[in-house]
C-alpha positions as a printed Julia matrix, in Angstrom:
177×3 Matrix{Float64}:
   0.0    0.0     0.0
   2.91   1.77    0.58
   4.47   4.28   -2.65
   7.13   1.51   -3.17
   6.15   1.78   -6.46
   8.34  -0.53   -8.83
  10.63   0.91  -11.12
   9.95   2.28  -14.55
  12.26   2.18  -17.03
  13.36   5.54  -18.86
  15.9    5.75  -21.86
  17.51   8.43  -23.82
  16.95   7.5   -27.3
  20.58   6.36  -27.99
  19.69   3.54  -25.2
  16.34   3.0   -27.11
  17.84   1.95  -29.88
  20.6   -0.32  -28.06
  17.73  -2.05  -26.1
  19.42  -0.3   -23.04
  17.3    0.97  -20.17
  17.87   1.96  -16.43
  15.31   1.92  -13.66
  14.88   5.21  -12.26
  11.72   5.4    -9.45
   8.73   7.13  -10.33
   8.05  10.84   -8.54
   7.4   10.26   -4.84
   4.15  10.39   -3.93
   2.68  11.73   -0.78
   2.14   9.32    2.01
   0.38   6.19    2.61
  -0.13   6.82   -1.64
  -1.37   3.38   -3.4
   1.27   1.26   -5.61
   1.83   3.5    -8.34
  -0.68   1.88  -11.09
  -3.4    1.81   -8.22
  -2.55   5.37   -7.63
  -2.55   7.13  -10.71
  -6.11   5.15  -11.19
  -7.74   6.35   -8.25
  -6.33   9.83   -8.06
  -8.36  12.42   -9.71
  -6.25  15.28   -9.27
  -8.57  17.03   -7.5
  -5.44  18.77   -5.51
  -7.02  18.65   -2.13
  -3.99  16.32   -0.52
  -1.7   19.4    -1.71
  -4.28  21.98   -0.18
  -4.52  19.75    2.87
  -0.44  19.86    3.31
   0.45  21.72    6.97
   4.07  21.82    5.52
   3.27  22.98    1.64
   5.87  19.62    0.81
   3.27  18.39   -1.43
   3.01  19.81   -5.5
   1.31  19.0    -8.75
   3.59  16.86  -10.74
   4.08  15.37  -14.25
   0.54  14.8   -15.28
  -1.14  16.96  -12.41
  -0.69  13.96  -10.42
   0.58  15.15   -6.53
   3.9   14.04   -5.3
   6.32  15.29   -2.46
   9.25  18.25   -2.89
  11.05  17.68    0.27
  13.0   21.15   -1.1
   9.83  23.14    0.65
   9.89  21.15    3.82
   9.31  17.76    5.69
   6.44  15.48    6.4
   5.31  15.31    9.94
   2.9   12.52    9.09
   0.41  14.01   10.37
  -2.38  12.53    7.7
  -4.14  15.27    6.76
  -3.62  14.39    3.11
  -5.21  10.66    3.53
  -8.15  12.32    5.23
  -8.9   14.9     2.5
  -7.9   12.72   -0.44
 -11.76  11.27   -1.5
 -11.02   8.63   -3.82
  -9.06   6.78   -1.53
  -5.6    7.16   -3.78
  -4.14   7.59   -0.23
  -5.25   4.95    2.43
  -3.98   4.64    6.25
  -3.91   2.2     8.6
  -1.77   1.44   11.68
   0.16  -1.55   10.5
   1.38   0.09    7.02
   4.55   2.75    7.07
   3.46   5.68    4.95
   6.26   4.64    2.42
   9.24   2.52    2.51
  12.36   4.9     1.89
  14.91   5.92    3.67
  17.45   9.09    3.54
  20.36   8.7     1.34
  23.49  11.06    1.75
  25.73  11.27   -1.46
  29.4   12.42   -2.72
  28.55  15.83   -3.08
  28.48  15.79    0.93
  30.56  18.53    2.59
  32.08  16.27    5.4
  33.04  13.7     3.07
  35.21  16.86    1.06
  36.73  17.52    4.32
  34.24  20.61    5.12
  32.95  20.6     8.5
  28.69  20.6     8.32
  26.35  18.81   10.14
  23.56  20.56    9.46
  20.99  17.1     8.31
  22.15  16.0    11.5
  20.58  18.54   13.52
  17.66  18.68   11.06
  16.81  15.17   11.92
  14.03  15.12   14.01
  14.76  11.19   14.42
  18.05  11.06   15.64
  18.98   9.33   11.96
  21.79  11.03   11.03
  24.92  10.75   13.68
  28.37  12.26   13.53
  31.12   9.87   14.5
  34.6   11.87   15.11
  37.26  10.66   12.84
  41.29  12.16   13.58
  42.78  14.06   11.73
  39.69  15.29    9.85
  36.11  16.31    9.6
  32.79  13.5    11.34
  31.19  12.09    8.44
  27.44  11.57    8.2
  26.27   8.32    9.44
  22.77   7.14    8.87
  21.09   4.58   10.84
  18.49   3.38    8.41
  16.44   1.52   10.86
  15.49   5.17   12.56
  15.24   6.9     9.53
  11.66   7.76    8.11
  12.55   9.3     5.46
  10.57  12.83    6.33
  12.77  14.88    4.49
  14.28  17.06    7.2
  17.33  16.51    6.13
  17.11  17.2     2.58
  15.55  21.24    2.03
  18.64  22.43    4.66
  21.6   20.54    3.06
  23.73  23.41    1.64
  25.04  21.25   -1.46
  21.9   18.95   -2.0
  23.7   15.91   -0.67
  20.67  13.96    0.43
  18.01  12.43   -1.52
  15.31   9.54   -0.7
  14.93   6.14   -1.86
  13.16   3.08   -1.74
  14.71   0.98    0.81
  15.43  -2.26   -1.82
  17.88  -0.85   -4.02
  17.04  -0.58   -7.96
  19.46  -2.1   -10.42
  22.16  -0.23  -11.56
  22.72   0.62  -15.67
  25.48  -1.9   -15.52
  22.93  -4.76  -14.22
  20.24  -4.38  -16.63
């Protein structure tokens, strides 16, 4: 139930026509959002989810369809989306996590060029992010994945756009397909 949507493929047309293709996920949708096909046949686009957002995170996206820009803001979870979402595109219940991601912290990190920031680590409201004191140079980042809800703190305040989400089972790599 969970936006763990499977991967779609996508292809520059020089790929196309080498039957080469790499998954890339589909736009993040907001919480407790259907599997993607489910989704995008329920929602009607009616934008009241995005209206409904105490944190503005969530936007029309390709096709009008809503999705999440973490670049605005985080997701408390509160659920205000599920309750004003009519067609039932986004459904909640206790046992389901309202999508199965976590926080991701790339190359472009600061610490890891030797630049002292920890600003996703304060930004965590989760305790995810942890700074572990290495000599003779800066902490690097270190995510515990089991604590991390992927809300998006962490992402809007990163200074070089370090930190992304994504689904917790990794997708294929260009090389593997």
């Amino acid at each position: 139930m969970a936006s763990s949507a499977s991967p779609r493929a996508a292809s520059s047309r020089r790929n196309f026509f080498f039957g080469r293709t790499r998954a890339v996920e589909p736009a993040l949708r907001p919480p407790w959002a259907l599997e993607e096909d489910d989704f995008v046949a329920r929602c009607t686009r009616c934008d009241r989810c995005i209206e409904a957002c105490p944190t503005s995170i969530l936007v029309r996206m390709d096709g009008g369809f809503p999705g999440v820009d973490f670049g605005r803001g985080e997701c408390t979870f509160c659920g205000d989306c599920v309750a004003a979402c009519e067609p039932r595109a986004l459904q909640r219940d206790a046992t389901t996590a309202p999508w199965d991601r976590v926080a991701v912290i790339g190359e472009a990190c600061l610490a890891a060029r030797g630049v002292e920031c920890r600003v996703c680590g304060e930004s965590c409201p989760e305790g995810a992010i942890r700074f572990r004191p290495r000599l003779g140079g800066v902490a690097h980042p270190q995510l515990d994945a089991a604590a991390c809800t992927a809300c998006g703190a962490c992402i809007g305040p990163c200074p070089t756009r370090a930190i992304d989400t994504r689904a917790r089972e990794s997708l294929p790599t260009e090389s593997e397909t």
